[in-house]
Short mmCIF file of C-alpha atoms in Angstrom, two decimals:
data_model
loop_
_atom_site.label_atom_id
_atom_site.label_comp_id
_atom_site.label_asym_id
_atom_site.label_seq_id
_atom_site.Cartn_x
_atom_site.Cartn_y
_atom_site.Cartn_z
CA UNK A 1 186.51 95.31 35.83
CA UNK A 2 188.37 98.45 36.81
CA UNK A 3 191.15 99.82 34.64
CA UNK A 4 194.72 98.63 35.14
CA UNK A 5 197.23 101.48 35.25
CA UNK A 6 200.84 100.76 34.31
CA UNK A 7 203.44 103.36 35.25
CA UNK A 8 206.58 103.24 33.14
CA UNK A 9 208.72 104.49 30.27
CA UNK A 10 207.43 103.64 26.76
CA UNK A 11 210.01 101.42 25.08
CA UNK A 12 211.08 99.50 28.18
CA UNK A 13 210.63 95.75 27.62
CA UNK A 14 209.57 95.33 31.24
CA UNK A 15 206.88 97.99 30.88
CA UNK A 16 205.77 96.40 27.63
CA UNK A 17 205.23 92.98 29.27
CA UNK A 18 202.10 94.02 31.24
CA UNK A 19 200.82 96.10 28.30
CA UNK A 20 201.02 93.07 25.97
CA UNK A 21 199.40 90.95 28.69
CA UNK A 22 196.46 93.38 29.02
CA UNK A 23 196.04 93.40 25.24
CA UNK A 24 196.04 89.60 25.07
CA UNK A 25 193.49 89.38 27.90
CA UNK A 26 191.34 92.18 26.50
CA UNK A 27 191.66 93.96 29.86
CA UNK A 28 191.02 97.70 30.16
CA UNK A 29 194.35 99.42 30.83
CA UNK A 30 196.20 102.69 30.54
CA UNK A 31 199.90 103.50 30.34
CA UNK A 32 200.84 106.33 32.69
CA UNK A 33 203.97 107.44 30.85
CA UNK A 34 207.20 108.35 32.63
CA UNK A 35 210.32 110.01 31.21
CA UNK A 36 213.73 108.35 31.33
CA UNK A 37 214.78 110.07 34.57
CA UNK A 38 211.45 109.91 36.39
CA UNK A 39 212.02 106.57 38.08
CA UNK A 40 214.07 108.17 40.90
CA UNK A 41 211.48 110.91 41.54
CA UNK A 42 209.70 110.79 44.93
CA UNK A 43 206.30 110.14 43.31
CA UNK A 44 207.63 106.99 41.69
CA UNK A 45 209.75 105.89 44.65
CA UNK A 46 206.53 105.87 46.67
CA UNK A 47 205.22 103.26 44.22
CA UNK A 48 208.50 101.39 43.65
CA UNK A 49 211.14 101.94 46.35
CA UNK A 50 213.98 100.61 44.16
CA UNK A 51 213.34 103.19 41.45
CA UNK A 52 212.66 100.65 38.73
CA UNK A 53 209.78 100.21 36.29
CA UNK A 54 206.99 99.19 35.85
CA UNK A 55 204.57 99.69 38.73
CA UNK A 56 200.87 98.81 38.58
CA UNK A 57 197.67 100.14 40.14
CA UNK A 58 194.43 98.19 39.98
CA UNK A 59 191.73 99.85 42.06
CA UNK A 60 193.23 100.07 45.53
CA UNK A 61 195.86 97.40 44.83
CA UNK A 62 199.41 98.50 44.07
CA UNK A 63 202.09 96.13 42.81
CA UNK A 64 205.60 96.24 41.39
CA UNK A 65 207.88 93.63 39.79
CA UNK A 66 207.08 92.84 36.17
CA UNK A 67 206.66 89.07 36.60
CA UNK A 68 204.32 89.57 39.56
CA UNK A 69 202.28 92.10 37.56
CA UNK A 70 201.79 89.91 34.48
CA UNK A 71 200.93 86.85 36.61
CA UNK A 72 198.39 88.95 38.52
CA UNK A 73 196.77 90.32 35.35
CA UNK A 74 196.55 86.80 33.94
CA UNK A 75 194.87 85.53 37.10
CA UNK A 76 192.33 88.31 37.72
CA UNK A 77 191.30 89.21 34.18
CA UNK A 78 188.75 87.11 32.34
CA UNK A 79 189.74 85.50 29.06
CA UNK A 80 191.96 82.63 28.02
CA UNK A 81 194.66 81.81 30.56
CA UNK A 82 198.22 82.70 29.60
CA UNK A 83 199.55 80.09 32.07
CA UNK A 84 199.40 76.44 30.98
CA UNK A 85 197.83 74.02 33.46
CA UNK A 86 200.18 71.12 32.69
CA UNK A 87 203.08 71.03 35.16
CA UNK A 88 205.85 70.49 32.61
CA UNK A 89 204.52 73.14 30.23
CA UNK A 90 204.16 75.57 33.12
CA UNK A 91 207.70 74.76 34.23
CA UNK A 92 208.99 75.64 30.75
CA UNK A 93 207.04 78.91 30.90
CA UNK A 94 208.62 79.78 34.24
CA UNK A 95 212.05 78.70 32.98
CA UNK A 96 211.81 80.99 29.94
CA UNK A 97 210.74 83.88 32.19
CA UNK A 98 213.79 83.17 34.36
CA UNK A 99 216.13 82.98 31.36
CA UNK A 100 214.80 86.34 30.18
CA UNK A 101 215.42 88.01 33.56
CA UNK A 102 218.81 86.49 34.33
CA UNK A 103 220.47 86.16 30.92
CA UNK A 104 218.54 87.89 28.11
CA UNK A 105 218.18 91.16 30.03
CA UNK A 106 221.93 91.70 30.72
CA UNK A 107 223.16 90.42 27.33
CA UNK A 108 220.61 91.00 24.55
CA UNK A 109 218.71 93.93 26.12
CA UNK A 110 221.25 95.91 28.16
CA UNK A 111 224.35 94.84 26.24
CA UNK A 112 223.22 94.77 22.62
CA UNK A 113 219.85 96.46 22.10
CA UNK A 114 220.56 99.38 24.43
CA UNK A 115 223.82 100.13 22.60
CA UNK A 116 222.71 99.37 19.06
CA UNK A 117 219.13 100.72 19.15
CA UNK A 118 218.33 102.95 22.13
CA UNK A 119 221.56 104.93 22.54
CA UNK A 120 221.75 106.00 18.85
CA UNK A 121 218.12 107.22 19.14
CA UNK A 122 219.19 109.63 21.88
CA UNK A 123 222.59 110.51 20.40
CA UNK A 124 224.46 108.69 23.15
CA UNK A 125 227.87 107.09 22.40
CA UNK A 126 227.85 103.34 21.77
CA UNK A 127 229.94 101.19 24.13
CA UNK A 128 231.52 98.70 21.69
CA UNK A 129 233.28 96.87 24.52
CA UNK A 130 229.92 96.21 26.20
CA UNK A 131 228.53 94.93 22.88
CA UNK A 132 231.47 92.54 22.44
CA UNK A 133 231.25 91.37 26.07
CA UNK A 134 227.52 90.64 25.75
CA UNK A 135 227.76 88.52 22.60
CA UNK A 136 228.72 85.11 24.07
CA UNK A 137 225.87 85.10 26.60
CA UNK A 138 223.46 86.47 23.99
CA UNK A 139 224.32 83.50 21.75
CA UNK A 140 223.76 81.10 24.66
CA UNK A 141 220.36 82.73 25.24
CA UNK A 142 219.33 82.23 21.63
CA UNK A 143 220.46 78.58 21.70
CA UNK A 144 218.76 77.86 25.05
CA UNK A 145 215.47 79.48 24.00
CA UNK A 146 215.54 77.72 20.62
CA UNK A 147 216.12 74.44 22.45
CA UNK A 148 212.98 74.99 24.57
CA UNK A 149 210.93 76.22 21.60
CA UNK A 150 211.93 73.33 19.33
CA UNK A 151 209.33 72.89 16.60
CA UNK A 152 206.46 74.21 18.72
CA UNK A 153 204.46 77.26 17.68
CA UNK A 154 204.96 78.95 21.08
CA UNK A 155 207.21 78.15 24.03
CA UNK A 156 204.67 75.93 25.76
CA UNK A 157 202.81 74.54 22.74
CA UNK A 158 200.06 75.77 20.45
CA UNK A 159 198.92 78.75 22.52
CA UNK A 160 200.89 81.76 23.74
CA UNK A 161 201.80 82.06 27.39
CA UNK A 162 203.51 84.60 29.62
CA UNK A 163 206.81 83.08 28.42
CA UNK A 164 206.22 84.27 24.86
CA UNK A 165 205.21 87.71 26.13
CA UNK A 166 208.32 88.10 28.31
CA UNK A 167 210.69 86.84 25.62
CA UNK A 168 209.12 88.84 22.76
CA UNK A 169 209.22 92.09 24.77
CA UNK A 170 213.02 91.70 24.90
CA UNK A 171 213.84 89.92 21.63
CA UNK A 172 211.90 92.11 19.24
CA UNK A 173 214.85 94.53 19.21
CA UNK A 174 217.03 91.81 17.63
CA UNK A 175 216.06 92.33 13.96
CA UNK A 176 217.07 96.01 14.33
CA UNK A 177 220.84 95.42 14.57
CA UNK A 178 223.31 93.22 12.66
CA UNK A 179 224.43 90.98 15.55
CA UNK A 180 220.78 90.28 16.36
CA UNK A 181 219.92 89.44 12.75
CA UNK A 182 222.96 87.14 12.55
CA UNK A 183 221.91 85.24 15.68
CA UNK A 184 218.35 84.78 14.44
CA UNK A 185 219.47 83.41 11.06
CA UNK A 186 218.74 79.69 10.96
CA UNK A 187 217.13 79.72 14.44
CA UNK A 188 213.52 78.65 15.02
CA UNK A 189 213.29 81.83 17.09
CA UNK A 190 213.15 83.85 13.86
CA UNK A 191 209.77 82.43 12.77
CA UNK A 192 208.49 82.54 16.37
CA UNK A 193 209.46 86.23 16.60
CA UNK A 194 207.64 86.97 13.33
CA UNK A 195 204.55 85.22 14.69
CA UNK A 196 204.72 87.26 17.89
CA UNK A 197 205.38 90.58 16.12
CA UNK A 198 202.34 90.05 13.89
CA UNK A 199 199.98 89.87 16.89
CA UNK A 200 197.94 93.03 17.60
CA UNK A 201 199.12 92.92 21.22
CA UNK A 202 202.70 93.44 20.06
CA UNK A 203 201.88 95.93 17.31
CA UNK A 204 199.90 98.17 19.67
CA UNK A 205 202.73 98.27 22.24
CA UNK A 206 205.85 99.10 20.21
CA UNK A 207 207.73 102.17 21.39
CA UNK A 208 206.57 104.01 18.25
CA UNK A 209 202.92 103.04 18.71
CA UNK A 210 202.96 104.00 22.40
CA UNK A 211 204.57 107.37 21.68
CA UNK A 212 202.16 108.10 18.83
CA UNK A 213 199.19 107.30 21.08
CA UNK A 214 200.51 109.67 23.74
CA UNK A 215 201.02 112.63 21.38
CA UNK A 216 198.47 115.43 21.45
CA UNK A 217 195.96 114.88 18.64
CA UNK A 218 195.28 117.64 16.10
CA UNK A 219 192.09 119.49 16.92
CA UNK B 1 206.64 59.66 43.32
CA UNK B 2 210.15 59.47 41.92
CA UNK B 3 213.04 61.19 43.66
CA UNK B 4 213.88 64.79 42.81
CA UNK B 5 217.59 65.36 42.22
CA UNK B 6 219.01 68.83 42.77
CA UNK B 7 222.46 69.55 41.35
CA UNK B 8 224.28 72.38 43.08
CA UNK B 9 226.81 73.70 45.56
CA UNK B 10 225.83 73.31 49.25
CA UNK B 11 225.55 76.80 50.76
CA UNK B 12 224.12 78.52 47.68
CA UNK B 13 220.81 80.20 48.52
CA UNK B 14 219.45 79.30 45.10
CA UNK B 15 220.30 75.63 45.61
CA UNK B 16 218.76 75.76 49.05
CA UNK B 17 215.41 77.06 47.73
CA UNK B 18 214.39 73.73 46.08
CA UNK B 19 215.80 71.75 49.02
CA UNK B 20 213.64 73.69 51.50
CA UNK B 21 210.68 73.29 49.14
CA UNK B 22 211.13 69.50 48.99
CA UNK B 23 211.37 69.39 52.80
CA UNK B 24 208.20 71.46 53.22
CA UNK B 25 206.32 69.24 50.74
CA UNK B 26 207.70 66.02 52.20
CA UNK B 27 208.95 65.10 48.72
CA UNK B 28 211.73 62.53 48.24
CA UNK B 29 214.86 64.33 47.07
CA UNK B 30 218.61 64.14 46.92
CA UNK B 31 221.28 66.83 46.62
CA UNK B 32 223.86 65.92 44.01
CA UNK B 33 226.69 68.08 45.37
CA UNK B 34 228.96 70.17 43.17
CA UNK B 35 232.18 71.99 44.08
CA UNK B 36 232.58 75.76 43.69
CA UNK B 37 234.20 75.46 40.23
CA UNK B 38 232.07 72.64 38.82
CA UNK B 39 229.37 74.83 37.31
CA UNK B 40 231.47 75.50 34.18
CA UNK B 41 232.30 71.80 33.65
CA UNK B 42 230.84 70.16 30.51
CA UNK B 43 228.69 67.75 32.58
CA UNK B 44 226.94 70.69 34.22
CA UNK B 45 226.79 72.87 31.10
CA UNK B 46 224.82 70.02 29.49
CA UNK B 47 222.25 70.50 32.26
CA UNK B 48 222.48 74.29 32.55
CA UNK B 49 224.01 76.05 29.51
CA UNK B 50 224.67 79.29 31.42
CA UNK B 51 226.84 77.53 34.03
CA UNK B 52 224.63 78.52 36.97
CA UNK B 53 223.05 76.52 39.75
CA UNK B 54 220.78 74.75 40.59
CA UNK B 55 219.56 72.23 38.00
CA UNK B 56 216.89 69.61 38.65
CA UNK B 57 216.11 66.11 37.41
CA UNK B 58 212.76 64.47 38.08
CA UNK B 59 212.50 61.17 36.23
CA UNK B 60 213.06 62.08 32.59
CA UNK B 61 212.30 65.77 33.17
CA UNK B 62 215.19 68.22 33.42
CA UNK B 63 214.76 71.82 34.49
CA UNK B 64 216.89 74.80 35.46
CA UNK B 65 216.09 78.23 36.95
CA UNK B 66 215.45 78.23 40.69
CA UNK B 67 212.01 79.89 40.55
CA UNK B 68 210.82 77.45 37.86
CA UNK B 69 212.11 74.51 39.92
CA UNK B 70 210.38 75.47 43.18
CA UNK B 71 207.11 76.28 41.39
CA UNK B 72 207.29 72.87 39.64
CA UNK B 73 207.97 71.00 42.90
CA UNK B 74 205.07 72.80 44.55
CA UNK B 75 202.71 71.87 41.71
CA UNK B 76 203.63 68.19 41.21
CA UNK B 77 204.28 67.07 44.78
CA UNK B 78 201.37 66.21 47.05
CA UNK B 79 200.96 68.12 50.29
CA UNK B 80 199.82 71.59 51.23
CA UNK B 81 200.26 74.13 48.45
CA UNK B 82 203.02 76.71 48.93
CA UNK B 83 201.24 79.06 46.49
CA UNK B 84 198.22 80.97 47.81
CA UNK B 85 195.07 80.81 45.70
CA UNK B 86 193.97 84.38 46.38
CA UNK B 87 195.15 86.70 43.59
CA UNK B 88 196.46 89.49 45.83
CA UNK B 89 198.27 87.10 48.17
CA UNK B 90 199.78 85.30 45.19
CA UNK B 91 200.84 88.64 43.71
CA UNK B 92 202.67 89.47 46.96
CA UNK B 93 204.37 86.06 46.82
CA UNK B 94 205.55 86.70 43.27
CA UNK B 95 206.60 90.23 44.18
CA UNK B 96 208.77 89.00 47.06
CA UNK B 97 210.35 86.40 44.78
CA UNK B 98 211.12 89.18 42.30
CA UNK B 99 212.54 91.46 45.00
CA UNK B 100 214.81 88.60 46.12
CA UNK B 101 216.14 88.00 42.59
CA UNK B 102 216.56 91.61 41.51
CA UNK B 103 217.58 93.41 44.71
CA UNK B 104 218.35 91.05 47.62
CA UNK B 105 220.67 88.86 45.56
CA UNK B 106 223.02 91.66 44.38
CA UNK B 107 223.01 93.60 47.66
CA UNK B 108 222.48 91.35 50.68
CA UNK B 109 223.74 88.07 49.18
CA UNK B 110 226.52 88.98 46.72
CA UNK B 111 227.49 92.28 48.30
CA UNK B 112 227.25 91.63 52.04
CA UNK B 113 226.95 87.90 52.85
CA UNK B 114 229.50 86.79 50.26
CA UNK B 115 232.08 89.25 51.64
CA UNK B 116 231.27 88.96 55.33
CA UNK B 117 230.49 85.20 55.59
CA UNK B 118 231.59 83.13 52.58
CA UNK B 119 234.92 84.76 51.67
CA UNK B 120 236.35 84.57 55.22
CA UNK B 121 235.43 80.84 55.29
CA UNK B 122 237.69 80.27 52.30
CA UNK B 123 240.43 82.73 53.32
CA UNK B 124 239.56 85.12 50.49
CA UNK B 125 240.09 88.89 50.92
CA UNK B 126 237.01 90.95 51.79
CA UNK B 127 236.03 93.71 49.33
CA UNK B 128 235.06 96.52 51.72
CA UNK B 129 234.13 98.82 48.82
CA UNK B 130 231.61 96.22 47.63
CA UNK B 131 230.18 96.00 51.14
CA UNK B 132 229.78 99.77 51.37
CA UNK B 133 228.27 99.97 47.89
CA UNK B 134 225.71 97.26 48.72
CA UNK B 135 224.42 98.82 51.94
CA UNK B 136 221.90 101.37 50.57
CA UNK B 137 220.08 98.81 48.41
CA UNK B 138 220.26 96.23 51.20
CA UNK B 139 218.49 98.70 53.50
CA UNK B 140 215.83 99.33 50.86
CA UNK B 141 215.32 95.56 50.58
CA UNK B 142 214.80 95.21 54.33
CA UNK B 143 212.33 98.12 54.34
CA UNK B 144 210.41 96.85 51.28
CA UNK B 145 210.15 93.28 52.60
CA UNK B 146 209.13 94.52 56.06
CA UNK B 147 206.46 96.65 54.41
CA UNK B 148 204.99 93.59 52.65
CA UNK B 149 205.28 91.39 55.75
CA UNK B 150 203.68 93.95 58.07
CA UNK B 151 202.27 92.19 61.10
CA UNK B 152 201.57 88.93 59.28
CA UNK B 153 203.22 85.66 60.33
CA UNK B 154 204.48 84.95 56.82
CA UNK B 155 204.65 87.07 53.65
CA UNK B 156 201.22 86.01 52.40
CA UNK B 157 199.44 85.40 55.71
CA UNK B 158 199.30 82.59 58.22
CA UNK B 159 200.94 79.89 56.10
CA UNK B 160 204.34 79.84 54.49
CA UNK B 161 204.65 80.21 50.73
CA UNK B 162 207.43 80.12 48.15
CA UNK B 163 208.05 83.78 49.04
CA UNK B 164 209.16 82.87 52.56
CA UNK B 165 211.36 80.10 51.20
CA UNK B 166 213.07 82.34 48.64
CA UNK B 167 213.59 85.18 51.10
CA UNK B 168 214.80 82.99 53.98
CA UNK B 169 217.33 81.19 51.78
CA UNK B 170 219.00 84.57 51.22
CA UNK B 171 218.33 86.45 54.46
CA UNK B 172 219.44 83.78 56.91
CA UNK B 173 223.03 84.95 56.44
CA UNK B 174 222.10 88.34 57.92
CA UNK B 175 222.47 87.49 61.64
CA UNK B 176 226.04 86.35 60.90
CA UNK B 177 227.51 89.82 60.25
CA UNK B 178 227.21 93.19 62.01
CA UNK B 179 225.58 95.15 59.15
CA UNK B 180 222.96 92.41 58.83
CA UNK B 181 222.23 92.39 62.58
CA UNK B 182 221.93 96.19 62.55
CA UNK B 183 219.42 96.12 59.71
CA UNK B 184 217.28 93.47 61.39
CA UNK B 185 217.13 95.36 64.68
CA UNK B 186 213.63 96.75 65.13
CA UNK B 187 212.38 95.18 61.88
CA UNK B 188 209.49 92.69 61.79
CA UNK B 189 211.80 90.64 59.57
CA UNK B 190 213.80 89.63 62.66
CA UNK B 191 210.95 87.64 64.22
CA UNK B 192 209.94 86.27 60.80
CA UNK B 193 213.51 85.08 60.22
CA UNK B 194 213.56 83.37 63.62
CA UNK B 195 210.29 81.62 62.77
CA UNK B 196 211.69 80.47 59.44
CA UNK B 197 215.04 79.33 60.89
CA UNK B 198 213.26 77.23 63.50
CA UNK B 199 211.51 75.15 60.83
CA UNK B 200 212.99 71.67 60.18
CA UNK B 201 213.08 72.50 56.44
CA UNK B 202 215.55 75.29 57.14
CA UNK B 203 217.53 73.44 59.78
CA UNK B 204 218.10 70.41 57.54
CA UNK B 205 219.36 72.57 54.66
CA UNK B 206 221.96 74.86 56.24
CA UNK B 207 225.39 74.71 54.65
CA UNK B 208 226.70 72.94 57.77
CA UNK B 209 223.88 70.36 57.81
CA UNK B 210 224.27 69.64 54.09
CA UNK B 211 228.01 69.24 54.40
CA UNK B 212 227.70 66.98 57.44
CA UNK B 213 225.17 64.79 55.62
CA UNK B 214 227.56 64.44 52.67
CA UNK B 215 230.59 63.41 54.76
CA UNK B 216 231.57 59.74 54.82
CA UNK B 217 230.08 58.13 57.90
CA UNK B 218 232.32 56.18 60.34
CA UNK B 219 232.09 52.41 59.76
#
C-alpha cells in the first residue's frame, strides 16, 4: 500500500497517535515534520483550516482530525484490528478516546505536561496557577481511566486498541514530573503505562526518537 | 431489546445526539431529564465523574461520552447502519464528528448559540465579547463543513450518518440568531440543515418538544 504521510510537530501527543498506529499496523509511513509555529502557515492551513495538527495524506486522500486519522489507518491497513468487534469493548475504547480529548488533554497534557515538561525545554516560564488549576481534573482522569482499565492488560482486554494508543500518547509525560508520578503511585495505570512504553511502537515515536531520526546523518 | 436511558438536560446538543440516534434506529429509549445544575450532584457524578452530560444506561451497561454512546447505539440496535462501510466515507464521518467537538462546540455552540439563544431564555446577560471572539472560528467551521458536504445530500453521501446527527444537534441553533443566518446564507449547509430539521428524529428532539413531552398531561 502507498505510504501514509503525517504532517505535524514531533512531540505532540496528537501527532504521535497516528505514528504509533502506523507502527502497530506495520504500515509504511513518514512524518513530515513541522516547527512549533508552522501550523498557521498557508501551506498547513490548506491542509487543516483550523491550524491544528496532525494532518494526513494517503495517496490522493487528505484527512485531518486525529481520531479520524487513526480510525482510518486501522481500517485500511492490513494487520490485526485495533478496534474490538464486541460492542461493549468497542464502547469502552470510544469512551477512553473521548475522555482523552475532553478531559486528559486540557488537564494532564495542556495543564501539567506542557508546564512541567515542554515549557522548561524551551526556556519558557512555568504557569504554576495553571498547574494547580489542572490538578483536580487530572486526578479525576486518572481515577476514571483506572476504573475502566481495572485488572485488564489493556483498556479493552488482552489486546491493545486505539484507546491505549490515544491514552498512552498523552499519559507518557506523567512519569516526567512529580505530580504525575504521585498520581500514578498505586494506580493500575502505572503498570499499564510501563507495558505501553515498552512497545516498539511507543519507543520509536518519542519526541527524542523522532528528532534523532530527523537529524542529518554523518556522512 | 431493552430500553436505552439517556440522562441529561433537554436542550443540550450532546444530549440530543443519542436521542436523535435512537429515533433514527427506531430503538426504545427514554430521556431521564436533569436540571441545569444537576450535573454536579452526587447521583450524576456516580454515572459521569466529570459532571458532564449525557450518560447512558442500557440494561446493566453504563456509558458516558456522547460519541461513544451514539456509536454504541448504532452498533447494538437493529436497523440501517448510521456508519458507512467505505473507509473514506467513514473517515469523513469521523472527521465531521471531530470538527463538531473541537471547533463547532466552542465557537458556534458555546460562543454564539449559548449567548444569542440560551442566555436570553433564562434572562442571563449576553457576553458580546464572547460572541465577537467566536465569530472567526465559527466561519471556519461553516466553510470546512460545507467543503466536506459539497453537493452531497448528507455528509457521507445519500444516507445520513452519525456525522449529520452530531452536526445538526449543534447547528440547528444557527437560524435562530442573525450571525448564524448570515453564515448560512449561500452555504450548502443551509439546505442540508433544512433536510435534517425536517426529519422526525430532529423534530421529536427539539428542546421545546422534549419539554412538552415531560410536562404533566391534563387528566
